[in-house]
Coordinates of C-alpha atoms in Angstrom, one line a residue:
M1224 CA 76.5 -21.7 67.9
G1225 CA 75.3 -19.7 70.9
N1226 CA 78.7 -18.1 71.4
W1227 CA 78.9 -17.1 67.8
I1228 CA 75.5 -15.4 67.9
E1229 CA 76.5 -13.7 71.1
N1230 CA 79.8 -12.5 69.6
E1231 CA 78.7 -11.6 66.1
G1232 CA 75.1 -10.7 66.8
L1233 CA 75.7 -7.0 67.1
S1234 CA 77.7 -6.9 63.9
I1235 CA 75.0 -8.7 62.0
F1236 CA 72.4 -6.5 63.4
V1237 CA 74.3 -3.3 62.4
V1238 CA 74.8 -4.6 58.8
L1239 CA 71.1 -5.7 58.5
V1240 CA 69.9 -2.3 59.8
W1241 CA 72.2 -0.5 57.3
L1242 CA 71.0 -2.8 54.4
G1243 CA 67.4 -2.2 55.5
L1244 CA 67.8 1.5 55.5
N1245 CA 69.3 1.4 52.0
V1246 CA 66.4 -0.8 50.7
F1247 CA 63.9 1.6 52.4
L1248 CA 65.5 4.7 50.9
F1249 CA 65.6 3.1 47.4
I1250 CA 62.0 2.0 47.5
K1251 CA 60.6 5.2 49.1
F1252 CA 62.4 7.5 46.6
Y1253 CA 61.6 5.3 43.6
D1254 CA 57.9 5.4 44.7
V1255 CA 57.9 9.2 45.2
Y1256 CA 59.4 9.9 41.8
N1257 CA 57.3 7.2 40.0
H1258 CA 53.8 8.0 41.4
K1259 CA 53.7 11.6 42.6
P1260 CA 51.7 13.9 40.2
R1261 CA 54.2 16.8 40.7
Y1262 CA 56.8 14.8 38.6
M1263 CA 54.3 13.8 35.9
Y1264 CA 55.8 15.9 33.2
S1265 CA 59.4 14.9 34.0
Q1266 CA 58.2 11.3 34.0
K1267 CA 56.6 11.8 30.6
L1268 CA 60.0 12.8 29.1
L1269 CA 62.3 10.5 31.1
G1270 CA 60.1 7.4 31.7
F1271 CA 61.4 4.9 34.3
A1272 CA 64.8 6.6 34.3
L1273 CA 63.7 9.4 36.5
P1274 CA 62.9 7.3 39.6
L1275 CA 65.8 5.0 38.7
A1276 CA 68.2 8.0 38.9
R1277 CA 66.7 9.6 42.0
A1278 CA 66.4 6.4 44.2
P1279 CA 70.1 5.6 44.1
A1280 CA 70.9 9.3 44.5
A1281 CA 69.1 9.2 47.9
C1282 CA 71.1 6.0 48.9
L1283 CA 74.3 7.7 47.7
N1284 CA 73.6 10.7 49.9
F1285 CA 73.0 8.4 52.9
N1286 CA 76.1 6.2 52.3
C1287 CA 78.4 9.2 51.5
M1288 CA 77.4 10.6 54.9
L1289 CA 78.0 7.3 56.6
I1290 CA 81.4 6.3 55.0
L1291 CA 83.5 8.7 57.1
L1292 CA 82.0 7.7 60.5
P1293 CA 83.9 4.4 60.8
V1294 CA 87.2 6.0 60.2
C1295 CA 86.9 9.1 62.5
R1296 CA 89.7 8.3 64.8
N1297 CA 88.8 10.8 67.5
L1298 CA 85.2 9.6 67.7
L1299 CA 86.3 5.9 67.8
S1300 CA 88.9 6.7 70.5
F1301 CA 86.3 8.6 72.6
L1302 CA 83.7 5.8 72.3
R1303 CA 86.3 3.1 73.0
G1304 CA 87.6 5.1 76.1
S1305 CA 84.3 5.7 77.7
S1306 CA 83.6 2.5 79.4
A1307 CA 80.3 3.7 80.8
C1308 CA 78.6 3.6 77.3
C1309 CA 80.6 0.8 75.7
S1310 CA 80.4 -2.9 76.6
T1311 CA 83.0 -5.4 75.3
R1312 CA 80.7 -6.3 72.4
I1313 CA 80.4 -2.7 71.3
R1314 CA 84.1 -2.2 71.5
R1315 CA 84.6 -5.3 69.3
Q1316 CA 82.3 -3.7 66.8
L1317 CA 84.3 -0.5 66.9
D1318 CA 87.4 -2.5 66.1
R1319 CA 85.8 -3.7 62.9
N1320 CA 85.4 -0.3 61.6
L1321 CA 87.4 -0.8 58.3
T1322 CA 85.2 -3.7 57.3
F1323 CA 82.1 -1.6 57.6
H1324 CA 83.9 1.3 55.8
K1325 CA 84.6 -1.1 52.9
M1326 CA 81.1 -2.4 52.8
V1327 CA 79.7 1.2 52.6
A1328 CA 82.3 1.9 49.8
W1329 CA 81.0 -1.0 47.8
M1330 CA 77.4 0.2 48.3
I1331 CA 78.5 3.6 47.0
A1332 CA 80.0 2.0 43.9
L1333 CA 76.9 0.0 43.2
H1334 CA 74.5 3.0 43.6
T1335 CA 76.9 5.1 41.5
A1336 CA 76.7 2.6 38.7
I1337 CA 72.9 2.5 38.8
H1338 CA 72.7 6.3 39.0
T1339 CA 75.1 6.7 36.0
I1340 CA 73.2 4.2 33.8
A1341 CA 69.9 5.9 34.7
H1342 CA 71.3 9.2 33.6
L1343 CA 72.4 7.7 30.3
F1344 CA 68.8 6.6 29.8
N1345 CA 67.7 10.1 30.7
V1346 CA 69.8 11.6 27.9
E1347 CA 68.5 9.1 25.4
W1348 CA 64.9 9.7 26.4
C1349 CA 65.2 13.5 26.3
V1350 CA 66.8 13.4 22.8
N1351 CA 64.1 11.0 21.6
A1352 CA 61.3 13.2 23.0
R1353 CA 62.8 16.2 21.1
V1354 CA 63.5 14.4 17.8
N1355 CA 60.4 12.1 17.6
S1356 CA 57.1 13.9 17.1
S1357 CA 54.8 11.0 17.8
D1358 CA 53.5 12.1 21.2
N1359 CA 51.9 15.5 21.4
L1360 CA 52.6 16.0 25.1
S1361 CA 56.3 15.1 24.7
V1362 CA 56.5 17.5 21.8
A1363 CA 54.9 20.3 23.8
L1364 CA 57.1 19.7 26.8
S1365 CA 60.2 19.6 24.6
N1366 CA 59.2 22.9 22.9
L1367 CA 59.1 24.8 26.1
E1368 CA 61.6 27.7 26.2
D1369 CA 61.5 28.1 22.5
K1370 CA 59.6 31.4 23.2
P1371 CA 61.0 34.3 25.3
G1372 CA 60.0 34.2 29.0
E1373 CA 59.6 30.4 29.3
T1374 CA 61.7 27.9 31.2
Y1375 CA 62.6 24.5 29.7
L1376 CA 62.1 21.0 30.8
N1377 CA 64.0 19.1 28.1
F1378 CA 67.6 20.0 28.0
A1379 CA 68.0 18.6 24.4
R1380 CA 67.7 21.7 22.2
M1381 CA 68.6 20.2 18.7
R1382 CA 66.1 18.4 16.6
R1383 CA 68.5 15.8 15.3
K1384 CA 70.0 12.8 17.2
A1385 CA 73.7 13.2 16.5
P1386 CA 75.2 16.7 16.9

């Protein structure tokens, strides 16, 4: 057991740090877009789908940046060749670069699915805010840009559900 921890400890540590960063980014950006007053009007139109689209988008940015590092051959060769900075355990971790690359790819696929589903909810909520006139604030926000010189918040411009 001690040998296994010594041999695999760095790999497990790297994966746990990576997972922890993904969880941190998701929670932080979900909280920012769910509770900040600057997004109040967007939240009114989009509901929970706004933070649910933005949080995986932040994780997607992080993982898309990270996916190419494990397969950069020149960087890996440089790190593997410089014995001053790399011990045997770190070199073993560098040899498992494709496993980490695949794990990052699966995380990208997961966050892409969450992000896409949240955008489907965004469209539905925007159309409902434009069509239904039950809430005065949603109606006012949806009617922005109906007059010259205004910018719009709701991209749904028709007052019927199906075009």
